[in-house]
Structures are given as structure tokens and as C-alpha cells.
PDB file of C-alpha atoms and ligand atoms in Angstrom:
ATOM      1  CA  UNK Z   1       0.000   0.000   0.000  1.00 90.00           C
ATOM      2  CA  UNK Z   2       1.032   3.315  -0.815  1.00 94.00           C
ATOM      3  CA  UNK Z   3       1.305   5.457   3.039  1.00 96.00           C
ATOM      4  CA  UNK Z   4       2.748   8.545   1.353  1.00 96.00           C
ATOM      5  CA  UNK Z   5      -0.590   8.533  -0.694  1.00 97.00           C
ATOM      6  CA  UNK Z   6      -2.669   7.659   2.843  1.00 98.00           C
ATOM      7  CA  UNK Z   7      -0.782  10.484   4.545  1.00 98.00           C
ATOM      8  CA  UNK Z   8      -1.616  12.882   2.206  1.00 98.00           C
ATOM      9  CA  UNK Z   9      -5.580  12.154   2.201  1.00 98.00           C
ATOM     10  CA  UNK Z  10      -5.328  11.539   6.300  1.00 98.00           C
ATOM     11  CA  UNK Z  11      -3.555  15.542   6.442  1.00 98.00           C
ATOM     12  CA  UNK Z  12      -6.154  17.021   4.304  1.00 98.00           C
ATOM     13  CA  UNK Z  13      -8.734  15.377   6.280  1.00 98.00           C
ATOM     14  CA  UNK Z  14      -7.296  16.749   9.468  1.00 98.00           C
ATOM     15  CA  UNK Z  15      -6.890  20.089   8.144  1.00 98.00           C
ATOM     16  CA  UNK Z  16     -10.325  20.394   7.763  1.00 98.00           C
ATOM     17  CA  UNK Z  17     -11.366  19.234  10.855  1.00 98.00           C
ATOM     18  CA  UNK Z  18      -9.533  21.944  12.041  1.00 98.00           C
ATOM     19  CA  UNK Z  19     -12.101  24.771  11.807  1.00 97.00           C
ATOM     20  CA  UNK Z  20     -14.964  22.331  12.943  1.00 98.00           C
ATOM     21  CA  UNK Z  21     -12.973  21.756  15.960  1.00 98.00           C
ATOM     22  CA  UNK Z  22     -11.971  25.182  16.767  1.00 98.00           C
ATOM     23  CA  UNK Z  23     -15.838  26.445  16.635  1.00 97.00           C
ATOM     24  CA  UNK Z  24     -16.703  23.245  18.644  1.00 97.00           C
ATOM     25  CA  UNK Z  25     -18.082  22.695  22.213  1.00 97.00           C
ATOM     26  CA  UNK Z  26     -15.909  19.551  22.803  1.00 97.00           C
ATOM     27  CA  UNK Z  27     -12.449  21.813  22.179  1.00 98.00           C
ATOM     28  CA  UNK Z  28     -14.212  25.365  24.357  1.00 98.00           C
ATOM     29  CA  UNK Z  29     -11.662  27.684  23.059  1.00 98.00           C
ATOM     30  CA  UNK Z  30     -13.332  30.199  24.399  1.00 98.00           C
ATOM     31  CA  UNK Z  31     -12.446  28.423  28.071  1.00 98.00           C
ATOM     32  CA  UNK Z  32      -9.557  27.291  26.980  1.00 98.00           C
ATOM     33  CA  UNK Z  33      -8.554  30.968  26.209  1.00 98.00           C
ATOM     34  CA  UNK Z  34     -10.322  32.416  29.574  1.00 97.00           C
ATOM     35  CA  UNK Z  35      -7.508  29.954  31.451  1.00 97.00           C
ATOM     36  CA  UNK Z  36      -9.445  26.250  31.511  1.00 97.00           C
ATOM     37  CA  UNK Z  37      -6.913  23.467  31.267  1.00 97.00           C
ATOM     38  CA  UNK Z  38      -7.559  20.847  28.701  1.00 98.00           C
ATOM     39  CA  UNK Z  39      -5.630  17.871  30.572  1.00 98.00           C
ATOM     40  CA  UNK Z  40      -7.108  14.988  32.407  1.00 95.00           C
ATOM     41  CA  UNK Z  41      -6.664  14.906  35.516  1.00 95.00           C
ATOM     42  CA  UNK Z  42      -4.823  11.431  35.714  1.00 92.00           C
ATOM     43  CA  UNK Z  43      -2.322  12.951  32.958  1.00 95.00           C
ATOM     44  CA  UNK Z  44      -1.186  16.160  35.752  1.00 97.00           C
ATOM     45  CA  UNK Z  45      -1.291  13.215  38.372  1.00 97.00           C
ATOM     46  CA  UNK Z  46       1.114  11.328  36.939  1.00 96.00           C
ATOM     47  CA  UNK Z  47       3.448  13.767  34.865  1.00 98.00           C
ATOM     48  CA  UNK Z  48       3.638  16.053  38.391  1.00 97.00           C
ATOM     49  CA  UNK Z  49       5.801  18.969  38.266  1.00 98.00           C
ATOM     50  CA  UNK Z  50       6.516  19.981  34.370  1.00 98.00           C
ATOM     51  CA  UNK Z  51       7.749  23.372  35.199  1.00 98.00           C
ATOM     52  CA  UNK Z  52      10.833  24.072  33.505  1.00 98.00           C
ATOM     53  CA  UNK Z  53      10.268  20.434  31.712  1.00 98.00           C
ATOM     54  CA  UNK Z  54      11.297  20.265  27.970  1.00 98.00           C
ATOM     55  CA  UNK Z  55       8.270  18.466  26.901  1.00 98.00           C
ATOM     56  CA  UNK Z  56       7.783  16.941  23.323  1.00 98.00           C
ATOM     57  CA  UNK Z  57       4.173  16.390  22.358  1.00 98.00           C
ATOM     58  CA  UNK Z  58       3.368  14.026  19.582  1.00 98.00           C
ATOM     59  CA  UNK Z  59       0.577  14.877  17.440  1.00 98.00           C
ATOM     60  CA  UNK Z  60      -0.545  17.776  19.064  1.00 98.00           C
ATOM     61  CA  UNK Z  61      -3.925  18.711  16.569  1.00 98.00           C
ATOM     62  CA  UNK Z  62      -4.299  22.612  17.303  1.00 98.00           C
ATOM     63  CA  UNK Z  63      -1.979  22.598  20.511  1.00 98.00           C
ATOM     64  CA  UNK Z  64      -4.609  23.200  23.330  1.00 98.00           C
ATOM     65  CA  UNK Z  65      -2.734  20.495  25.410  1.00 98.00           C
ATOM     66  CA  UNK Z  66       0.303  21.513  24.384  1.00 98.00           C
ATOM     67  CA  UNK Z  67      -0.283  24.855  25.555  1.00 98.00           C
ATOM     68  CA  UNK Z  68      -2.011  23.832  28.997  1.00 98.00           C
ATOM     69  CA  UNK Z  69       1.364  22.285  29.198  1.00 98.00           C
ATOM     70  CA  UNK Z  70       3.030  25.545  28.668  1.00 98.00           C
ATOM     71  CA  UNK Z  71       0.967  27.233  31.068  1.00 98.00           C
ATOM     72  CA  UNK Z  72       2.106  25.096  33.910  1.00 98.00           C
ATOM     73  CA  UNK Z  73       5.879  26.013  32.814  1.00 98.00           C
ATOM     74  CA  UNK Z  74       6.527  23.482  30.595  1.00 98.00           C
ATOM     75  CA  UNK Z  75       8.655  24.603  27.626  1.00 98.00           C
ATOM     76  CA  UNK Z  76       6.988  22.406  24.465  1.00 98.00           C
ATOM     77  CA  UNK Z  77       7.414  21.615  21.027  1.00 98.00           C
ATOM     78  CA  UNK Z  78       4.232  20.276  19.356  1.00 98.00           C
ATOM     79  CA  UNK Z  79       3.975  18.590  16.193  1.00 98.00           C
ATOM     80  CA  UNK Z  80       1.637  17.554  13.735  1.00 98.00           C
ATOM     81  CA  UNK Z  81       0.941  16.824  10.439  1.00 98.00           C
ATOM     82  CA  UNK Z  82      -1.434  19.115   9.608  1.00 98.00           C
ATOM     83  CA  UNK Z  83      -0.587  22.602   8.692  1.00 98.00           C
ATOM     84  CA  UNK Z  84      -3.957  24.063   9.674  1.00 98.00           C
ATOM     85  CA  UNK Z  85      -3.789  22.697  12.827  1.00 98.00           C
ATOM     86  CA  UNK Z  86       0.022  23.690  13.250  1.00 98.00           C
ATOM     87  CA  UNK Z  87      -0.975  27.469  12.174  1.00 98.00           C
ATOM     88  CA  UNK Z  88      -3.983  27.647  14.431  1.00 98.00           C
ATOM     89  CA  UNK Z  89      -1.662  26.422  18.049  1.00 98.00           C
ATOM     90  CA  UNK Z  90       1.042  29.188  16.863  1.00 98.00           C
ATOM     91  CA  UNK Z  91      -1.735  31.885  16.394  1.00 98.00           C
ATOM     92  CA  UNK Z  92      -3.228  30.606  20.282  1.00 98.00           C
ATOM     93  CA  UNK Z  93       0.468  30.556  21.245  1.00 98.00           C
ATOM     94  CA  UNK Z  94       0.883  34.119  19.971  1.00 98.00           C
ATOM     95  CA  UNK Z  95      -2.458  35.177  21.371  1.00 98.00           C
ATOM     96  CA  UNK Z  96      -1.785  34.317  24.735  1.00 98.00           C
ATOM     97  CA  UNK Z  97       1.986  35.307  24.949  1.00 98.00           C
ATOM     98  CA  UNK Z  98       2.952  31.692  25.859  1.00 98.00           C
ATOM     99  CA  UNK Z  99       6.939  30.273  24.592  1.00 98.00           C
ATOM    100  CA  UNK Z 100       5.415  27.003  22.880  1.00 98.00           C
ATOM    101  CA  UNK Z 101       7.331  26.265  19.717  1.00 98.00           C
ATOM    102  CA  UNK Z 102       5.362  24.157  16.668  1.00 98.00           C
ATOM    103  CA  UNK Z 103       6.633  21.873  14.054  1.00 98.00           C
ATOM    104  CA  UNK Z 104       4.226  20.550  10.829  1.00 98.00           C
ATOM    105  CA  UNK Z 105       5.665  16.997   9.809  1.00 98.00           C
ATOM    106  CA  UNK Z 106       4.767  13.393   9.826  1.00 98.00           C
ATOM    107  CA  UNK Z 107       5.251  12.489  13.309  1.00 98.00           C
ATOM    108  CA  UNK Z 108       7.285   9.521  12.142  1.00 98.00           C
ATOM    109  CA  UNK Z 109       9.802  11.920  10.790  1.00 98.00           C
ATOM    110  CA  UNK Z 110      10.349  14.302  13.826  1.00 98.00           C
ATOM    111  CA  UNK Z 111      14.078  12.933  13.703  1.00 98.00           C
ATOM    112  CA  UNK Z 112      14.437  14.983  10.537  1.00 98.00           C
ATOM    113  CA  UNK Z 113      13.319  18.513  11.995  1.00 98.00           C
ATOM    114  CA  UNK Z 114      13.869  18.321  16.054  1.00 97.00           C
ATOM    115  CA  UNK Z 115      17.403  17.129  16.988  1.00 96.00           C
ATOM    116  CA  UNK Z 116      16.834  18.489  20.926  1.00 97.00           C
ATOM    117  CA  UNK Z 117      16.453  15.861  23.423  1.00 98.00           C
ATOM    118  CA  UNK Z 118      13.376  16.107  25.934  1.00 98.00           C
ATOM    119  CA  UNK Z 119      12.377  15.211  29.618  1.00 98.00           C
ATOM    120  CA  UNK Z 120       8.963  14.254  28.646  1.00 98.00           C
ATOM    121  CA  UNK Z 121       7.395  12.989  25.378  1.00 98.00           C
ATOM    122  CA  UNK Z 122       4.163  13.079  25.733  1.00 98.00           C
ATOM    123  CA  UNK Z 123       1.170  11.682  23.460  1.00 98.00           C
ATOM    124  CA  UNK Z 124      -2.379  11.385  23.831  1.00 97.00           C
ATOM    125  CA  UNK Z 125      -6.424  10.099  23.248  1.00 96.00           C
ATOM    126  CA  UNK Z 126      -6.526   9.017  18.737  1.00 96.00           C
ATOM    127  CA  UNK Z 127      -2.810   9.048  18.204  1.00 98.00           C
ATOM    128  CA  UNK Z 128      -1.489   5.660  17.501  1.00 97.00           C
ATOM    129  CA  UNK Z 129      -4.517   4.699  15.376  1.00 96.00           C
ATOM    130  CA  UNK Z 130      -3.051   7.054  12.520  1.00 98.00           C
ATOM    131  CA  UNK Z 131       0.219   5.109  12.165  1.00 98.00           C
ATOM    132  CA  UNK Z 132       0.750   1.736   9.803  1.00 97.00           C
ATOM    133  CA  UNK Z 133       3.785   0.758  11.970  1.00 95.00           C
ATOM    134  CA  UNK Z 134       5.015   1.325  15.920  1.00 97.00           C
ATOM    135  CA  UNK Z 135       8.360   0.412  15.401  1.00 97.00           C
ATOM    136  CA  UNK Z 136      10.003   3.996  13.424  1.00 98.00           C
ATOM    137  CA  UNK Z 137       7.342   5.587  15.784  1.00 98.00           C
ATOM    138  CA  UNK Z 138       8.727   3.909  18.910  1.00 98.00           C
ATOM    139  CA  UNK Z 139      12.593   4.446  17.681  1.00 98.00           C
ATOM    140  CA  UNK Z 140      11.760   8.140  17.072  1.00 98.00           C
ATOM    141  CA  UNK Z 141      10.856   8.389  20.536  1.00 98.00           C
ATOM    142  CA  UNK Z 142      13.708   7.012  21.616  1.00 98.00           C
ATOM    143  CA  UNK Z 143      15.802   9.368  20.197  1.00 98.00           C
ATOM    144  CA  UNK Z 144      14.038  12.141  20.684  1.00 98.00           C
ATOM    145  CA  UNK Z 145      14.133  11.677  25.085  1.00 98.00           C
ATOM    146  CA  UNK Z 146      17.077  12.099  26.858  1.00 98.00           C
ATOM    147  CA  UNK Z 147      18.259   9.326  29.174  1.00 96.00           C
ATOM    148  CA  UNK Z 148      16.141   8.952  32.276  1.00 96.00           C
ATOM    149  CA  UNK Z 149      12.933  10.907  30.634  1.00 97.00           C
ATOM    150  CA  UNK Z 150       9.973   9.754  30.387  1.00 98.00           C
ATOM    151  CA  UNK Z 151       7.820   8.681  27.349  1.00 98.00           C
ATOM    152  CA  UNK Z 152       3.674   9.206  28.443  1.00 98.00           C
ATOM    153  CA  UNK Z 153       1.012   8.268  25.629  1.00 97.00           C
ATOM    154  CA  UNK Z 154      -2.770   8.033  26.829  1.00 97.00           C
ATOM    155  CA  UNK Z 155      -4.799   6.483  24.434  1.00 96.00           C
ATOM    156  CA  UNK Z 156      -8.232   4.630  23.560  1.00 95.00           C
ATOM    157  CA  UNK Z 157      -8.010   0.800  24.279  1.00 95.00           C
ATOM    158  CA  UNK Z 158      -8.024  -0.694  20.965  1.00 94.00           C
ATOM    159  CA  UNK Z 159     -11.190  -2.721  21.269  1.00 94.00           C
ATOM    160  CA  UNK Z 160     -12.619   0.904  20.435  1.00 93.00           C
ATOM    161  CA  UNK Z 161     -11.064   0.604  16.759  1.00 92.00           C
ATOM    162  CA  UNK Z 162     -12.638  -2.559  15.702  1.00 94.00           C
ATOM    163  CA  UNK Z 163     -16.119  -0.758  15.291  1.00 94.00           C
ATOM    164  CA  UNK Z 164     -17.744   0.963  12.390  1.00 91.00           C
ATOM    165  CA  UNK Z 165     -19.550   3.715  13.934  1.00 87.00           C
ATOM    166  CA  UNK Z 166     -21.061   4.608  11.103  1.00 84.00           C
ATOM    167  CA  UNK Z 167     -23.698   1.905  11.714  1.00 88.00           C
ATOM    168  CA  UNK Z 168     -26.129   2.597  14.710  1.00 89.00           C
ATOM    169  CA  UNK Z 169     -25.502   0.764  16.786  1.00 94.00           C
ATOM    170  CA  UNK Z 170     -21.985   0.606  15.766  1.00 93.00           C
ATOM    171  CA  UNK Z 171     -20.830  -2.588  14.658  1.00 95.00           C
ATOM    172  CA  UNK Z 172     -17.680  -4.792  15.478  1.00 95.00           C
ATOM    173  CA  UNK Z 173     -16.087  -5.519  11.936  1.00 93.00           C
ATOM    174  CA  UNK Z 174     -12.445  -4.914  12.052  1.00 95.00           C
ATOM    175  CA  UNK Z 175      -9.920  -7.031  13.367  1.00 93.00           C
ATOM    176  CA  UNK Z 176      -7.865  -6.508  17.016  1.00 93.00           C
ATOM    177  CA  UNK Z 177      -4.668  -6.467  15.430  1.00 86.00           C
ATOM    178  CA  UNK Z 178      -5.700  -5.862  11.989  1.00 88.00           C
ATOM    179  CA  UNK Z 179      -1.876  -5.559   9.598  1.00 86.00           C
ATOM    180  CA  UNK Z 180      -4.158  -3.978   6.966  1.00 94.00           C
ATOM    181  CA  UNK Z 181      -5.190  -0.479   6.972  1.00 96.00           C
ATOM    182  CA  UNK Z 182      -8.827   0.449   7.262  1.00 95.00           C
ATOM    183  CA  UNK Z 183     -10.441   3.203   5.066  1.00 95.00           C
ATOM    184  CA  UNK Z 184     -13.776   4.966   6.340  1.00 93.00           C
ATOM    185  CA  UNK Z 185     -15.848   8.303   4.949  1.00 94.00           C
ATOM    186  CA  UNK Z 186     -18.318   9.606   6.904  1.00 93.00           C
ATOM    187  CA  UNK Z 187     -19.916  13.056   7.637  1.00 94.00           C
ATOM    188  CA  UNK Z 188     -18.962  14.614  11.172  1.00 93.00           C
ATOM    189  CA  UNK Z 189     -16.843  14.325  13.603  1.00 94.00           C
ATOM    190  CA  UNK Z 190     -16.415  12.991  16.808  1.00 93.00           C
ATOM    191  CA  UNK Z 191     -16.133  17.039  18.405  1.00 96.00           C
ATOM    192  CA  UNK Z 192     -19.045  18.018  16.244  1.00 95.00           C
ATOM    193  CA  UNK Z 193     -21.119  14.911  14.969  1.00 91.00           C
ATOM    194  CA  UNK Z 194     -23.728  17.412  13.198  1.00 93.00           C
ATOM    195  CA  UNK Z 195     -21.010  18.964  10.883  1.00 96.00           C
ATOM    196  CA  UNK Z 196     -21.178  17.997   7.138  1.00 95.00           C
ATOM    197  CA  UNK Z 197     -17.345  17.723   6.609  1.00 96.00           C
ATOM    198  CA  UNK Z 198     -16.779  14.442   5.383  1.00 96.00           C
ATOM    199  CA  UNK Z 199     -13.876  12.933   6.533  1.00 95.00           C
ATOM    200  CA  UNK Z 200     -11.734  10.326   4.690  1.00 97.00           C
ATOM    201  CA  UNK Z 201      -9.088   8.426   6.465  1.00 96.00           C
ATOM    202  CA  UNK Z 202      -7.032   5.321   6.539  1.00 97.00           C
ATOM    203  CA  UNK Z 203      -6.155   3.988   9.956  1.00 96.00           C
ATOM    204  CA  UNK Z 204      -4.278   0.952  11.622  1.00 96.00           C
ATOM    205  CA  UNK Z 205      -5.361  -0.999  14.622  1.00 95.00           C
ATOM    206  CA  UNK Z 206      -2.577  -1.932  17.058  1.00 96.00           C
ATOM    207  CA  UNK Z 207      -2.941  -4.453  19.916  1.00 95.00           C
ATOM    208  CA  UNK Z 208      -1.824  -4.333  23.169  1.00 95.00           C
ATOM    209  CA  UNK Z 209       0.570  -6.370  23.207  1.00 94.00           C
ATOM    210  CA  UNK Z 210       1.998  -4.361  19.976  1.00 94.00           C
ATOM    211  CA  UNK Z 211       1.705  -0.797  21.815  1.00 94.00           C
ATOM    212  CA  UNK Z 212       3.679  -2.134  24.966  1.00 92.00           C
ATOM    213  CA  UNK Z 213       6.377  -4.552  23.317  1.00 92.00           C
TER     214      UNK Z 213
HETATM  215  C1  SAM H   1      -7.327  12.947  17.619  1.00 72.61           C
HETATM  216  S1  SAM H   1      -6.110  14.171  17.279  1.00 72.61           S
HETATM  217  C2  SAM H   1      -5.071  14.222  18.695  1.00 72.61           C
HETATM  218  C3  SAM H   1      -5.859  14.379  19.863  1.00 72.61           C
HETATM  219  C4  SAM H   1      -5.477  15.439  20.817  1.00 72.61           C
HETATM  220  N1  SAM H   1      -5.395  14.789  22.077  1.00 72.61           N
HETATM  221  C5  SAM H   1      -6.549  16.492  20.837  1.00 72.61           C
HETATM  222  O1  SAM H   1      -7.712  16.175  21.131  1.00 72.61           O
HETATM  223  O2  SAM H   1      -6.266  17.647  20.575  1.00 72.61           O
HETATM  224  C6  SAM H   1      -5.029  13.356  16.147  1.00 72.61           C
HETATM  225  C7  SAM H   1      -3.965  14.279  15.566  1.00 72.61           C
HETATM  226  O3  SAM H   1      -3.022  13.449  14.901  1.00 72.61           O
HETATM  227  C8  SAM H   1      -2.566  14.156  13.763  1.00 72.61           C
HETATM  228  N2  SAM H   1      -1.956  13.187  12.847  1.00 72.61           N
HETATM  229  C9  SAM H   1      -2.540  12.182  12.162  1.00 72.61           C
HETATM  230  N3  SAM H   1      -1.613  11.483  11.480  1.00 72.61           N
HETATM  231  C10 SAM H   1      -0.416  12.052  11.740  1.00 72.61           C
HETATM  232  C11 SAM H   1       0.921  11.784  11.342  1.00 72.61           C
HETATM  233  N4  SAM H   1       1.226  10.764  10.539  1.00 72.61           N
HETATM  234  N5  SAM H   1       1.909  12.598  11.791  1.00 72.61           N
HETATM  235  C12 SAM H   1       1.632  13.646  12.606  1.00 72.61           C
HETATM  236  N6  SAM H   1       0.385  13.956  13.030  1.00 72.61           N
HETATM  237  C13 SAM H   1      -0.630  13.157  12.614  1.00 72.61           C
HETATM  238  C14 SAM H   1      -3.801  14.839  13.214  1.00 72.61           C
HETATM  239  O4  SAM H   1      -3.483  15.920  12.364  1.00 72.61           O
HETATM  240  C15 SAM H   1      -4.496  15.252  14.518  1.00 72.61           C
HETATM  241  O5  SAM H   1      -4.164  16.561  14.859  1.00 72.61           O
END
């Protein structure tokens, strides 16, 4: 299969979700600008004290986390493949006089445009689903913390992946550790399931046992 090709319809995709998401209730920008933090609660629990932190985070969509992060002292790099997205965090960044830094690439080539080491890499909630292979993923992370930092994803267990919600009720039809991709269009999206963007996007289930080995 060709994931250049699958990239390139998964980024235009994302960049349009972009505005949906912005205007949405789910992302509150207004709250997010009046101060609200956009991180779980279990994700401050266990990542404690960031101040001063160089924190990397992975697929970042329009940087609200990213930029919570910044507001408790982190100092972040996001990164994401959509340019959209990227332009929209560096505007909020801008906006709200924070020091986050952005970077638009495939997050599988980070390597190629961040050569800094970090104390936290950080990734979270529909990340992992948008990548054919862990491995470069996993060795990029590698390089990119230094020794003794710490590598946090949050994500959806992957029993959520093997449905096709665009059945009600949604219906179990993809595999648990499916190798091949899987290709879906449908109208809305989960922050605004009344908009009429249609998406179209190729993801990858990974198991367990593939996310932790
Ligand atoms: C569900 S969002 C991330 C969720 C984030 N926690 C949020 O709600 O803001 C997934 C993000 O992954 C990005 N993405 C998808 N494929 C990517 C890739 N190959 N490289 C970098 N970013 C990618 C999309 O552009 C999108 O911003």
C-alpha cells in the first residue's frame, strides 16, 4: 500500500477538521482561552511537576494540550501533520503570549526537523490509530528523550477501533490487530457529529501487546 498517498488524504482530512474543531463545544476555546486546562486529571497526576520540563508532544492537533502544558511552565514543542492545525496552536500561542514552539511533519519523521532531546514525550487520546507501523514511531521516541525521561502516551483501548460507527448501533467488523489499513468516509466528527465535513481516512489498529512490546 502506498502510506505517502494515505498520509496525504489523512492531512487534508485533518486540516479540515480543524475549523470544525476550533468552533466546537468539545475543544471550548473560548475556556480554553479564559484559562481552563484541557488535561485529564490522571495525565497532571502522573506527569507532576513539568515546570521548567522540555516536553515533546506528539501529534498535538491545534496545541490546546500543548499549551495547557506551557501554562504550567513546561517549555513544548508540538507537532503535527497538519498545517492548519500547526498554524492555528502558533496563532493561540501568539495570542496568549505563551513560549510554545510548533513543528508541521509526519510524526514519524520528527528525527528529521527536532534534533533536541526532551524530559517528557508526551502523546495522547486518537494518536497511535493514525500510524501503519510502531516500530520507526517507537525508535523516534527514543531518540528524541534524553536518558532517564519519560515517554507518556494516553490512548483509547483498541477494542474501540474494531467498530464501524457509522452503523447505529456501531458494529464490530475490524480485526484486534488488523496488519491492513482500514479506510472509512463519513460526515462529522467525533467534536461536532452534526457537521457535514466528510472525513476520509485510513487507519491501523494496534494491539496491546503491539503498543507495549
Ligand atoms: C485525535 S487528534 C489528537 C488528539 C489530541 N489529544 C486532541 O484532542 O487535541 C489526532 C492528531 O493526529 C494528527 N496526525 C494524524 N496522522 C499524523 C501523522 N502521521 N503525523 C503527525 N500527526 C498526525 C492529526 O493531524 C491530529 O491533529
Amino acid at each position: 500500500m502506498d502510506f505517502q498517498k494515505a498520509f496525504e488524504t489523512n492531512k487534508e482530512t485533518w486540516n479540515k477538521k480543524v475549523a470544525v474543531h476550533a468552533a466546537s463545544d468539545f475543544y471550548d476555546v473560548a475556556g480554553f482561552k479564559n484559562g481552563k486546562s484541557t488535561l485529564n486529571k490522571f495525565d497532571l497526576k502522573a506527569l507532576g511537576n513539568v515546570k521548567d520540563k522540555r516536553l515533546l508532544h506528539l501529534q498535538c492537533h491545534f496545541g490546546l494540550d500543548t499549551l495547557s502544558w506551557s501554562r504550567m511552565g513546561a517549555k513544548c514543542v508540538g507537532v503535527d501533520i497538519s498545517d492548519v492545525a500547526i498554524k492555528k496552536a502558533e496563532t493561540l500561542n501568539k495570542d496568549l503570549n505563551l513560549d510554545a514552539k510548533f513543528i508541521c511533519c509526519n510524526v514519524l519523521d520528527t528525527s528529521q526537523h527536532i534534533l533536541e532531546t526532551f524530559d517528557i514525550v508526551y502523546t495522547s487520546y486518537g494518536v497511535i490509530g493514525w500510524l501503519p507501523d510502531l516500530k520507526p514511531w517507537a525508535k523516534m521516541i527514543f531518540e528524541r528523550l534524553k536518558t532517564g525521561g519519560v515517554f507518556y502516551i494516553a490512548e483509547f483501548h483498541p477494542i474501540a477501533w474494531m467498530f464501524d460507527y457509522t452503523v447505529s448501533p456501531p458494529k464490530m467488523k475490524f480485526g484486534y490487530q488488523q496488519n491492513t489499513a482500514i479506510y472509512e468516509e463519513y460526515e462529522g466528527t467525533y467534536a461536532d457529529t452534526e457537521s457535514k465535513m466528510i472525513s476520509k481516512e485510513y487507519g491501523w489498529n494496534h494491539s496491546l501487546a503491539e503498543v507495549i512490546t
